[in-house]
Coordinates of C-alpha atoms in Angstrom, one line a residue:
Chain A
M1 CA 64.3 119.6 90.1
R2 CA 66.4 116.7 89.0
N3 CA 69.4 118.9 88.4
K4 CA 69.0 120.4 91.9
E5 CA 68.8 116.9 93.3
L6 CA 72.0 115.9 91.7
Q7 CA 73.9 119.0 92.9
E8 CA 75.1 117.3 96.0
F9 CA 75.4 113.8 94.8
Y10 CA 78.2 112.5 92.6
I11 CA 77.7 109.7 90.0
G12 CA 80.7 108.7 87.9
W13 CA 78.7 107.7 84.9
M14 CA 77.2 111.2 84.4
E15 CA 78.8 113.6 82.0
K16 CA 79.7 116.3 84.6
A17 CA 80.4 116.1 88.3
P18 CA 78.4 118.5 90.6
V19 CA 80.1 121.9 91.0
T20 CA 80.9 121.4 94.7
F21 CA 82.6 118.1 93.9
S22 CA 84.6 119.3 90.9
K23 CA 85.7 122.4 92.8
H24 CA 86.9 120.3 95.7
I25 CA 88.7 117.8 93.4
K26 CA 90.4 120.6 91.5
K27 CA 91.8 122.0 94.7
V28 CA 93.0 118.5 95.9
L29 CA 94.6 117.7 92.5
L30 CA 96.4 121.1 92.4
L31 CA 97.8 120.4 95.9
L32 CA 98.7 116.8 94.8
V33 CA 100.5 118.1 91.7
V34 CA 102.5 120.6 93.7
V35 CA 103.4 118.1 96.4
V36 CA 104.3 115.3 94.1
F37 CA 106.4 117.4 91.7
A38 CA 108.2 118.9 94.6
A39 CA 108.8 115.3 95.8
A40 CA 110.1 114.5 92.3
I41 CA 112.7 117.3 92.4
L42 CA 113.7 116.5 96.0
L43 CA 114.2 112.8 95.3
A44 CA 116.1 113.5 92.1
V45 CA 118.5 116.0 93.8
S46 CA 119.0 113.7 96.8
Q47 CA 120.4 110.8 94.8
K48 CA 124.0 109.7 95.5
K49 CA 126.3 111.2 93.0
F50 CA 126.7 109.1 89.8
S51 CA 130.3 107.9 89.2
S52 CA 132.2 109.3 86.2
A53 CA 132.7 105.8 84.8
N54 CA 132.4 105.3 81.0
F55 CA 131.4 102.5 78.7
E56 CA 131.9 103.4 75.1
F57 CA 128.8 101.5 74.0
G58 CA 128.6 101.1 70.2
T59 CA 132.2 102.3 69.7
L60 CA 134.9 99.8 68.8
T61 CA 138.5 100.7 69.5
E62 CA 141.7 98.9 68.3
V63 CA 144.6 98.6 70.8
K64 CA 148.0 97.2 70.1
G65 CA 150.0 95.5 72.9
V66 CA 151.1 92.3 74.5
Y67 CA 148.5 89.7 75.4
Y68 CA 149.0 87.5 78.4
E69 CA 146.7 85.1 80.3
Q70 CA 148.0 85.2 83.8
P71 CA 146.9 86.3 86.3
V72 CA 143.8 87.2 84.2
P73 CA 143.5 87.7 80.4
C74 CA 144.9 91.2 79.7
I75 CA 146.5 93.2 77.0
K76 CA 149.4 95.5 78.1
V77 CA 149.6 98.5 75.9
V78 CA 152.8 100.5 75.8
N79 CA 152.3 104.1 74.8
G80 CA 155.6 105.8 74.8
K81 CA 158.0 106.8 77.5
D82 CA 157.7 109.2 80.4
I83 CA 160.1 112.1 81.2
F84 CA 162.5 109.7 82.9
G85 CA 162.6 107.5 79.9
T86 CA 160.6 104.7 81.5
S87 CA 158.1 103.0 79.3
S88 CA 154.6 104.2 80.0
Y89 CA 152.0 101.5 79.8
I90 CA 148.5 100.5 80.9
T91 CA 147.2 97.0 81.5
I92 CA 143.7 96.3 80.1
P93 CA 141.9 93.3 81.6
L94 CA 139.6 91.7 79.0
L95 CA 135.9 91.0 79.5
G96 CA 133.2 89.2 77.5
F97 CA 129.9 90.5 76.2
G98 CA 127.1 91.0 78.7
K99 CA 127.7 89.4 82.1
M100 CA 130.4 87.0 80.8
G101 CA 134.1 86.8 81.2
A102 CA 136.4 86.8 78.2
A103 CA 137.4 83.1 78.4
G104 CA 134.7 81.9 76.0
V105 CA 135.7 84.5 73.3
I106 CA 139.4 83.7 73.7
S107 CA 139.1 80.0 73.6
A108 CA 136.8 80.1 70.5
A109 CA 139.4 82.4 68.8
K110 CA 142.3 80.1 69.8
K111 CA 140.4 77.1 68.4
E112 CA 139.6 79.0 65.2
K113 CA 143.2 80.2 64.6
N114 CA 144.7 77.0 66.0
T115 CA 147.5 78.8 67.9
S116 CA 148.6 80.0 71.3
F117 CA 148.0 83.6 72.2
N118 CA 149.9 83.9 75.5
Q119 CA 152.7 86.6 75.6
R120 CA 152.3 87.5 71.9
E121 CA 152.0 90.9 70.4
M122 CA 148.5 91.5 69.3
T123 CA 146.0 94.0 68.0
L124 CA 142.6 93.7 69.7
K125 CA 139.3 95.3 68.8
G126 CA 136.7 95.9 71.5
T127 CA 134.6 98.3 73.5
L128 CA 136.5 100.3 76.2
L129 CA 135.3 101.0 79.6
Y130 CA 137.2 103.1 82.2
N131 CA 137.0 104.9 85.5
D132 CA 139.3 106.0 88.2
G133 CA 142.5 105.3 86.3
K134 CA 141.6 101.8 85.2
L135 CA 140.9 100.8 81.7
L136 CA 139.2 97.5 80.6
M137 CA 138.0 96.2 77.3
Q138 CA 134.9 94.1 76.3
I139 CA 135.6 91.7 73.5
D140 CA 132.8 90.1 71.6
S141 CA 133.1 87.3 69.0
N142 CA 130.7 89.1 66.7
D143 CA 133.2 92.0 66.4
K144 CA 136.1 89.6 65.4
P145 CA 138.3 91.1 68.2
F146 CA 141.6 89.4 67.4
V147 CA 142.6 91.7 64.5
H148 CA 146.3 90.7 64.3
I149 CA 148.3 88.1 66.2
G150 CA 152.0 88.9 66.0
S151 CA 155.1 87.2 67.3
V152 CA 156.1 86.4 70.9
A153 CA 156.8 89.6 72.8
S154 CA 160.3 90.4 74.1
A155 CA 160.8 89.7 77.8
D156 CA 161.0 93.4 78.8
L157 CA 157.4 93.9 77.6
L158 CA 156.0 91.2 79.9
P159 CA 154.4 92.2 83.3
K160 CA 156.9 92.9 86.0
Q161 CA 156.0 91.1 89.2
E162 CA 156.7 92.3 92.7
D163 CA 155.7 90.3 95.8
L164 CA 154.1 92.7 98.4
G165 CA 153.8 90.1 101.1
L166 CA 150.8 89.3 103.2
L167 CA 148.1 92.0 103.2
Q168 CA 144.9 92.6 105.1
I169 CA 142.4 95.0 103.6
K170 CA 138.8 96.0 104.1
G171 CA 136.6 96.7 101.1
E172 CA 133.8 95.6 98.8
I173 CA 134.0 93.0 96.1
V174 CA 132.6 94.3 92.8
D175 CA 132.5 93.1 89.3
P176 CA 134.8 95.3 87.4
K177 CA 132.8 95.5 84.2
C178 CA 129.8 97.2 85.9
Y179 CA 131.9 99.2 88.3
F180 CA 134.3 100.6 85.8
G181 CA 131.8 101.5 83.2
V182 CA 128.6 99.7 82.4
M183 CA 126.4 100.5 85.4
K184 CA 125.7 103.4 87.7
P185 CA 125.8 102.4 90.4
G186 CA 128.1 99.5 89.9
Q187 CA 128.4 98.7 93.6
G188 CA 126.3 98.5 96.7
K189 CA 123.1 96.7 97.6
P190 CA 121.0 97.6 94.5
H191 CA 123.7 96.2 92.2
K192 CA 124.5 93.1 94.3
D193 CA 122.5 90.6 92.2
C194 CA 124.0 91.9 89.0
A195 CA 127.6 91.9 90.4
I196 CA 127.1 88.2 91.5
R197 CA 125.7 87.3 88.0
C198 CA 128.7 89.0 86.3
I199 CA 131.2 87.2 88.6
L200 CA 129.5 83.9 88.1
G201 CA 129.6 84.5 84.4
G202 CA 133.4 84.6 84.6
I203 CA 134.3 88.3 85.1
P204 CA 137.2 88.4 87.5
P205 CA 136.2 89.8 90.9
V206 CA 137.8 93.0 92.1
V207 CA 138.0 94.3 95.6
R208 CA 137.5 98.1 95.9
V209 CA 139.3 99.6 99.0
T210 CA 139.0 103.2 100.1
N211 CA 141.5 104.3 102.6
E212 CA 141.1 106.9 105.3
E213 CA 142.3 109.7 103.0
G214 CA 139.5 108.8 100.6
A215 CA 141.8 107.3 97.9
T216 CA 140.5 104.2 96.3
N217 CA 142.6 101.2 95.2
Y218 CA 141.6 98.1 93.3
Y219 CA 142.8 94.5 93.6
L220 CA 142.1 91.5 91.5
L221 CA 141.1 88.4 93.4
L222 CA 142.4 84.9 92.7
N223 CA 142.7 81.8 94.8
E224 CA 145.9 80.7 96.5
S225 CA 147.0 78.7 93.5
G226 CA 146.3 81.5 91.0
G227 CA 143.0 80.0 89.8
A228 CA 139.6 81.8 89.5
M229 CA 137.6 82.1 92.7
N230 CA 134.4 83.5 91.3
E231 CA 132.2 80.8 92.8
A232 CA 133.9 81.2 96.2
V233 CA 133.3 85.0 96.5
K234 CA 129.6 84.7 95.5
N235 CA 128.3 85.1 99.1
F236 CA 130.6 88.1 99.8
V237 CA 129.8 90.3 96.9
A238 CA 128.7 93.9 97.5
E239 CA 129.1 93.9 101.3
P240 CA 131.9 94.9 103.6
V241 CA 134.6 92.3 103.8
T242 CA 138.0 91.8 105.2
I243 CA 140.5 90.0 102.9
T244 CA 143.7 88.5 104.1
A245 CA 145.9 87.4 101.1
R246 CA 149.3 87.4 99.5
A247 CA 149.6 90.4 97.3
V248 CA 151.6 90.5 94.1
K249 CA 151.9 93.5 91.9
Y250 CA 151.7 93.0 88.1
D251 CA 152.6 96.3 86.6
D252 CA 149.7 98.6 87.3
W253 CA 147.4 96.0 88.9
I254 CA 147.7 94.2 92.3
V255 CA 146.5 90.6 92.5
L256 CA 145.5 89.1 95.8
Y257 CA 146.0 85.4 96.2
V258 CA 143.3 84.5 98.7
K259 CA 143.3 81.4 100.9
Q260 CA 140.0 79.6 100.4
E261 CA 139.3 79.3 104.1
K262 CA 139.1 82.4 106.2
G263 CA 140.7 84.4 103.4
I264 CA 137.5 86.5 103.1
E265 CA 135.4 87.3 106.1
R266 CA 132.4 89.6 106.6
Y267 CA 133.2 92.9 108.2
S268 CA 130.9 95.0 110.3
Y269 CA 131.8 98.6 111.0
L270 CA 129.5 98.6 114.0
Q271 CA 131.1 95.5 115.4
E272 CA 134.6 96.9 114.9
K273 CA 133.9 100.3 116.4
F274 CA 131.5 99.3 119.1
G275 CA 132.0 95.6 119.5
S276 CA 133.6 95.8 123.0
A277 CA 130.8 98.2 124.2
I278 CA 128.1 95.8 122.8
Q279 CA 129.8 92.8 124.5
Y280 CA 130.0 94.7 127.8
C281 CA 126.4 95.8 127.6
A282 CA 125.3 92.2 126.7
S283 CA 127.2 90.7 129.6
T284 CA 126.0 93.4 132.1
C285 CA 122.4 92.9 131.0
S286 CA 122.6 89.2 131.3
K287 CA 123.7 89.5 134.9
Chain B
M1 CA 76.1 96.6 86.0
S2 CA 75.7 95.3 82.5
V3 CA 74.1 92.2 81.0
S4 CA 76.7 92.0 78.3
Y5 CA 80.2 93.2 78.3
S6 CA 80.9 96.0 75.9
A7 CA 83.8 98.5 75.8
V8 CA 83.7 101.0 78.6
G9 CA 82.2 104.2 77.5
W10 CA 84.7 107.1 78.0
N11 CA 82.4 109.9 79.3
R12 CA 83.7 113.4 79.9
Q13 CA 84.7 112.7 83.5
K14 CA 86.5 109.5 82.6
K15 CA 88.4 111.3 79.8
H16 CA 89.4 114.1 82.1
Y17 CA 90.5 111.6 84.7
D18 CA 92.6 109.6 82.2
W19 CA 94.2 112.7 80.6
F20 CA 95.1 114.0 84.0
I21 CA 96.8 110.7 85.0
A22 CA 98.7 110.5 81.7
G23 CA 99.8 114.1 81.9
F24 CA 100.8 113.8 85.5
C25 CA 102.9 110.6 84.9
V26 CA 104.7 112.1 81.8
L27 CA 105.4 115.3 83.6
Y28 CA 106.7 113.5 86.7
L29 CA 109.0 111.3 84.7
A30 CA 110.2 114.3 82.7
I31 CA 110.9 116.3 85.9
F32 CA 112.7 113.5 87.6
I33 CA 114.9 112.6 84.6
T34 CA 115.7 116.2 83.7
V35 CA 116.6 117.2 87.3
T36 CA 118.7 114.0 87.6
A37 CA 120.5 114.9 84.3
I38 CA 121.1 118.5 85.5
V39 CA 122.4 117.6 89.0
N40 CA 124.3 114.5 87.8
P41 CA 125.8 115.0 84.3
D42 CA 127.4 111.6 84.6
Y43 CA 123.9 109.9 84.9
T44 CA 122.8 107.0 82.7
F45 CA 119.4 107.0 81.2
E46 CA 118.6 103.4 82.2
T47 CA 119.3 104.2 85.9
A48 CA 117.2 107.4 85.7
L49 CA 114.4 105.5 84.1
I50 CA 114.5 102.7 86.7
R51 CA 114.5 105.2 89.5
S52 CA 111.9 107.6 88.1
T53 CA 109.4 104.8 87.4
A54 CA 110.1 103.3 90.8
T55 CA 109.4 106.5 92.7
L56 CA 106.4 107.4 90.5
A57 CA 104.8 103.9 91.0
L58 CA 105.3 104.2 94.7
L59 CA 103.8 107.7 94.9
L60 CA 100.8 106.5 92.8
L61 CA 100.4 103.5 95.1
H62 CA 100.1 105.8 98.1
V63 CA 97.5 108.0 96.2
I64 CA 95.5 104.8 95.3
L65 CA 95.6 103.5 98.9
S66 CA 94.5 106.9 100.2
I67 CA 91.4 107.3 98.1
G68 CA 89.4 104.6 100.0
P69 CA 89.7 106.1 103.5
L70 CA 89.5 109.7 102.2
C71 CA 86.1 108.8 100.7
R72 CA 85.0 107.3 104.0
L73 CA 85.9 110.5 105.7
N74 CA 84.7 113.0 103.1
T75 CA 82.4 112.1 100.2
K76 CA 83.8 115.0 98.1
F77 CA 86.7 112.7 97.2
L78 CA 84.3 110.2 95.4
P79 CA 85.3 111.5 91.9
L80 CA 88.7 110.0 92.6
L81 CA 87.2 106.7 93.6
Y82 CA 85.0 106.1 90.5
N83 CA 87.9 105.5 88.1
R84 CA 90.4 104.3 90.7
R85 CA 91.1 101.2 88.7
H86 CA 92.5 103.3 85.9
L87 CA 95.0 104.7 88.3
G88 CA 95.7 101.1 89.5
V89 CA 96.4 99.9 85.9
T90 CA 98.6 103.0 85.3
M91 CA 100.5 102.3 88.5
F92 CA 101.0 98.6 87.4
T93 CA 102.2 99.7 83.9
I94 CA 104.8 102.0 85.4
A95 CA 105.9 99.4 88.0
L96 CA 106.1 96.9 85.0
V97 CA 108.5 99.3 83.2
H98 CA 110.6 99.5 86.4
G99 CA 110.6 95.8 86.9
S100 CA 111.3 94.9 83.3
F101 CA 114.2 97.3 83.0
S102 CA 115.6 96.2 86.3
I103 CA 115.4 92.5 85.4
F104 CA 117.0 93.3 82.0
Q105 CA 119.7 95.5 83.5
F106 CA 120.6 93.3 86.5
H107 CA 119.9 89.8 85.3
S108 CA 119.9 89.5 81.5
L109 CA 122.9 88.6 79.2
G110 CA 124.3 86.3 81.9
N111 CA 125.0 82.6 82.1
V112 CA 121.4 81.7 83.2
N113 CA 117.9 82.8 82.3
P114 CA 117.1 86.3 83.8
F115 CA 114.2 84.9 85.9
V116 CA 116.4 82.1 87.2
S117 CA 119.1 84.7 88.0
L118 CA 116.6 86.7 89.9
F119 CA 116.2 83.9 92.5
T120 CA 119.6 82.3 92.4
S121 CA 122.1 85.2 92.3
N122 CA 121.7 86.4 95.8
T123 CA 120.5 83.6 98.0
Q124 CA 121.1 85.3 101.4
F125 CA 117.4 85.0 102.5
G126 CA 118.5 84.6 106.1
S127 CA 120.2 88.0 106.3
L128 CA 118.4 91.2 106.8
S129 CA 121.1 93.5 105.4
Q130 CA 121.8 91.3 102.4
F131 CA 118.3 90.0 101.7
P132 CA 117.6 89.6 98.0
F133 CA 115.1 92.5 97.9
Q134 CA 114.4 92.2 94.2
S135 CA 112.4 89.1 94.7
L136 CA 110.0 91.0 97.0
G137 CA 109.4 93.6 94.2
F138 CA 108.8 90.7 91.8
F139 CA 106.1 89.2 93.9
A140 CA 104.4 92.6 94.4
L141 CA 104.4 93.0 90.7
I142 CA 102.7 89.7 90.2
I143 CA 99.9 90.8 92.6
F144 CA 99.6 94.1 90.7
F145 CA 99.4 92.2 87.5
L146 CA 96.6 90.0 88.8
M147 CA 94.8 93.0 90.0
A148 CA 95.3 94.9 86.7
I149 CA 94.1 92.1 84.4
T150 CA 91.0 91.5 86.6
S151 CA 90.1 95.2 87.0
H152 CA 87.3 95.1 84.4
D153 CA 83.7 94.4 85.6
F154 CA 83.8 91.2 83.4
W155 CA 86.1 89.7 86.0
L156 CA 84.1 91.1 88.9
H157 CA 81.0 89.4 87.7
N158 CA 82.7 86.1 86.8
L159 CA 84.9 85.8 89.8
S160 CA 82.0 87.0 92.1
P161 CA 82.3 90.2 94.1
K162 CA 83.6 88.3 97.2
V163 CA 86.5 86.6 95.4
W164 CA 87.2 89.7 93.4
K165 CA 87.3 91.9 96.4
T166 CA 89.5 89.4 98.3
L167 CA 91.9 89.3 95.4
H168 CA 92.1 93.1 95.3
M169 CA 92.6 93.3 99.1
F170 CA 96.0 91.7 98.3
V171 CA 97.1 95.2 97.4
Y172 CA 98.0 95.7 101.1
L173 CA 100.3 92.6 101.0
A174 CA 101.8 94.1 97.8
Y175 CA 102.3 97.4 99.6
L176 CA 104.1 95.7 102.4
L177 CA 106.3 93.8 99.9
I178 CA 107.1 97.1 98.2
I179 CA 108.0 98.8 101.4
L180 CA 110.4 96.0 102.3
H181 CA 111.7 96.0 98.7
V182 CA 112.7 99.7 99.1
M183 CA 113.9 99.4 102.7
L184 CA 116.2 96.4 101.9
G185 CA 117.3 97.8 98.5
A186 CA 117.6 101.4 97.6
I187 CA 117.5 102.7 101.2
Q188 CA 120.6 100.6 102.0
Y189 CA 122.5 102.4 99.2
E190 CA 121.4 106.0 99.4
T191 CA 122.9 108.1 102.2
N192 CA 120.5 111.0 102.1
P193 CA 117.8 110.8 104.8
V194 CA 115.2 112.3 102.4
F195 CA 114.4 108.8 101.1
I196 CA 113.6 107.2 104.4
V197 CA 111.8 110.3 105.7
M198 CA 109.5 110.4 102.7
L199 CA 108.8 106.7 102.9
A200 CA 108.0 107.0 106.6
I201 CA 105.7 110.0 105.9
G202 CA 103.9 108.1 103.2
S203 CA 103.4 104.9 105.2
L204 CA 102.4 106.8 108.4
S205 CA 99.9 108.9 106.4
L206 CA 98.3 105.8 105.1
I207 CA 98.1 104.2 108.5
V208 CA 96.6 107.3 110.1
L209 CA 94.0 107.7 107.3
H210 CA 93.0 104.0 107.5
V211 CA 92.8 104.2 111.3
F212 CA 90.6 107.4 111.2
A213 CA 88.3 106.0 108.6
G214 CA 88.0 102.7 110.3
N215 CA 87.4 104.4 113.6
K216 CA 84.5 106.4 112.1
E217 CA 82.9 103.2 110.8
V218 CA 83.4 101.3 114.1
K219 CA 81.8 104.2 116.0
K220 CA 78.7 104.0 113.8
D221 CA 78.7 100.2 114.0
N222 CA 78.9 100.2 117.8
I223 CA 75.7 102.2 118.4
Q224 CA 73.4 100.0 120.5
Y225 CA 69.7 99.8 119.6
S226 CA 68.3 98.3 122.8
L227 CA 64.6 99.2 122.5
Q228 CA 62.8 96.2 121.0
K229 CA 59.3 95.3 120.3
E230 CA 58.0 92.2 118.5
G231 CA 61.4 91.7 116.9
F232 CA 61.5 95.3 115.7
V233 CA 64.3 97.6 116.9
Y234 CA 63.8 101.3 117.5
V235 CA 66.4 103.1 115.4
C236 CA 65.6 106.8 115.0
E237 CA 62.9 109.5 114.6
A238 CA 61.3 109.6 111.1
D239 CA 62.3 113.2 110.5
E240 CA 66.0 112.4 111.0
I241 CA 66.0 110.9 107.6
E242 CA 66.1 113.3 104.7
Q243 CA 63.9 112.9 101.6
N244 CA 65.5 110.6 99.0
R245 CA 68.4 109.8 101.4
A246 CA 69.0 107.1 104.0
K247 CA 70.4 106.4 107.4
I248 CA 72.5 103.4 108.1
F249 CA 72.0 101.2 111.2
C250 CA 74.2 98.3 112.3
I251 CA 72.1 95.7 114.1
G252 CA 73.6 92.3 114.9
R253 CA 76.7 93.0 112.8
E254 CA 74.6 93.7 109.7
R255 CA 74.4 97.1 108.2
I256 CA 70.9 98.1 107.0
A257 CA 70.0 101.3 105.1
V258 CA 66.6 102.9 105.7
Y259 CA 65.6 105.1 102.8
K260 CA 62.9 107.8 102.7
F261 CA 61.2 107.9 99.3
E262 CA 57.8 109.3 98.3
N263 CA 56.3 109.3 101.8
R264 CA 57.5 105.9 102.7
L265 CA 60.5 104.3 104.4
Y266 CA 62.2 101.3 103.0
G267 CA 64.9 99.0 104.4
V268 CA 67.6 97.5 102.2
H269 CA 70.9 95.8 102.9
N270 CA 73.6 98.4 102.9
V271 CA 76.2 96.6 100.8
C272 CA 76.1 97.1 97.0
K273 CA 76.5 94.0 94.9
H274 CA 79.1 95.6 92.7
Q275 CA 82.0 96.4 95.0
G276 CA 80.5 96.5 98.4
G277 CA 79.8 100.2 98.3
P278 CA 77.6 101.7 101.1
L279 CA 74.2 102.0 99.6
G280 CA 72.9 104.0 102.6
E281 CA 75.3 106.8 101.7
G282 CA 73.8 107.0 98.2
K283 CA 70.7 108.8 97.0
I284 CA 67.5 108.1 95.2
I285 CA 67.7 109.2 91.7
D286 CA 65.1 108.5 89.0
G287 CA 63.3 106.4 91.7
C288 CA 66.4 104.2 92.3
I289 CA 68.8 103.9 95.2
T290 CA 72.1 104.9 93.6
C291 CA 75.3 103.7 95.1
P292 CA 77.8 106.5 95.8
W293 CA 80.8 104.5 94.6
H294 CA 80.0 103.5 91.0
G295 CA 76.3 104.5 90.5
Y296 CA 74.8 101.0 90.6
Q297 CA 71.0 101.3 91.1
Y298 CA 68.3 99.4 93.0
L299 CA 64.6 99.9 93.5
P300 CA 63.9 100.7 97.1
A301 CA 60.8 98.5 97.4
N302 CA 62.3 95.2 96.3
G303 CA 66.1 95.8 96.3
Q304 CA 66.3 94.8 92.6
S305 CA 68.3 96.6 89.9
P306 CA 65.9 97.9 87.3
P307 CA 65.6 95.5 84.3
P308 CA 67.5 94.3 82.3
F309 CA 70.1 94.4 85.2
K310 CA 70.0 91.5 87.6
E311 CA 71.7 92.6 90.9
K312 CA 69.6 92.2 94.0
V313 CA 70.0 93.0 97.7
S314 CA 68.0 91.9 100.8
T315 CA 65.1 93.9 101.9
Y316 CA 63.8 94.6 105.5
D317 CA 60.6 95.4 107.2
V318 CA 60.2 99.0 108.5
R319 CA 57.5 100.2 110.8
I320 CA 56.6 103.8 112.0
E321 CA 54.8 104.4 115.3
D322 CA 54.4 107.9 116.6
A323 CA 57.0 109.2 114.2
K324 CA 59.5 106.7 115.5
V325 CA 61.2 104.3 113.1
W326 CA 61.3 100.6 114.0
L327 CA 63.4 98.2 111.9
H328 CA 63.2 94.4 111.8
P329 CA 66.8 93.1 111.4
A330 CA 65.8 89.8 109.8
P331 CA 66.5 90.0 106.0
Y332 CA 64.1 88.9 103.4
A333 CA 65.5 87.0 100.4
E334 CA 67.4 89.2 98.0
G335 CA 64.9 91.1 95.7
T336 CA 61.8 90.4 97.9
E337 CA 59.2 93.1 97.5
R338 CA 58.2 95.0 100.7
P339 CA 55.6 97.7 101.0
G340 CA 57.7 100.0 103.1
A341 CA 56.3 102.0 106.0
I342 CA 54.0 104.9 105.3
L343 CA 54.8 108.2 106.8
N344 CA 51.8 109.8 108.5
F345 CA 52.8 113.4 108.3

């Protein structure tokens, strides 16, 4: 009698649920499993493609080249000559550990060795990160990155400068450490906070510009007098911006010397494409 | 419903429930991460983990918020409700993994404390498109944390059911924060419409379920009982109430359950002292009114839980005249013994 009574009533503290309840729940759970696992697959395949950036975490590499501090701390590595007999090289901007620039590591090493590093031949040890033709290196004091400091380099090894004049570009400010290797994604809204933190930590800001053909170019950002402008770009990181600046090519990197005022402005695709139409609508409606 | 607080007994149903949740979560994470790895060979595990835990926590939150209204619409869903707090704690744990990894990934190893960084990196609170969405997720996680640590009956008893229930109703604020967190974060990055479509389907489903369930309750509450005599209100015919079951009547904004048990009708307040479950949708088992939500029990004659338990509900006078049931809506003090109305047939 009691069992019959319980057939149509569920109590969680009993050992078994009534048959009608358990049958119903089994059907519901089966449906839930199918729907949710289908959702898992759909969500996973719908994600934006991950970039092919690489961060050689845990692997230290030694590179030999010429170190210089301007426009940003870099090491220029010459690796032979091309078919025309021209020196082939790559410039590797230096970054610190975590979300920090390399300045702290470099100044500590200078203090320790009590010497100037600028424009000297050097062997550096660090972790490489690379993407889209750009190579960067993380140096960490714990790894003793300054392996060998040689003599002052010959003038032909120093970066060749070319003034490209005034340039106006549209792009997104990213922190190069995450973008070129550490994070995926290293750009866009989800990464905005991290990019700001990296830039405020001293990592030089880079603007990423994709032209109409889909090719991407990268520019280092400095202020008009060649100083860091990390604080000044804080509120423009990871959003569409227009940058007006004097561009100077240093070997395989272009540096933009940006005026503090009006050098960087927010840019709206909608405003640019439909701005006049919006203005017309607004004025018509207000009448 | 205990006089002392001992470890929760894991009965067969509870074990099945928990094993299912664990298996479900592990399988979901495995599927998401494996598919991500296959489709995107350049993926990073940290990102896959952050995204898989985010989507799983959000899906679980939708399931959790659906259970209440589904049970109002169909009692066959009650087995999902009984251990819902286990699902809630699981969802919080997964959300915590997502939040912790995200804070580590995006805010640690910088020039300030990660929690300071969370609120000072992006300060564009006045911009919709650039809003610092991570802070919204953080506040939602705080709410889930408070709910998770108070999910045991120890806290229900010590905070009082009213305070406990109010605290746990903040889940709806947390849900809103999470929706904004997703809309102002990931949705602004991803270009595939699948994400926004799924989010819209989830939110709309919850709204529809809550509206339907609420509407069902409102309809019942709006039934007017106009026939009155000496303070008693005519509510139904005696044979409309099944043996060992009840009917619920809402008189003057108060819900009263009238139970039929051993040739008598008893009136008790409809709200269970545990979590506000509808006692009138329960059943008399072993001589006790048994709440359909968590099985709390009360004696029909005095509204008291059988000793040694101490929960009490208000009782009401019921009268039968010519097989018609009359109910007096004035409550007696909780636990007051009433004789009940004797059925004459």
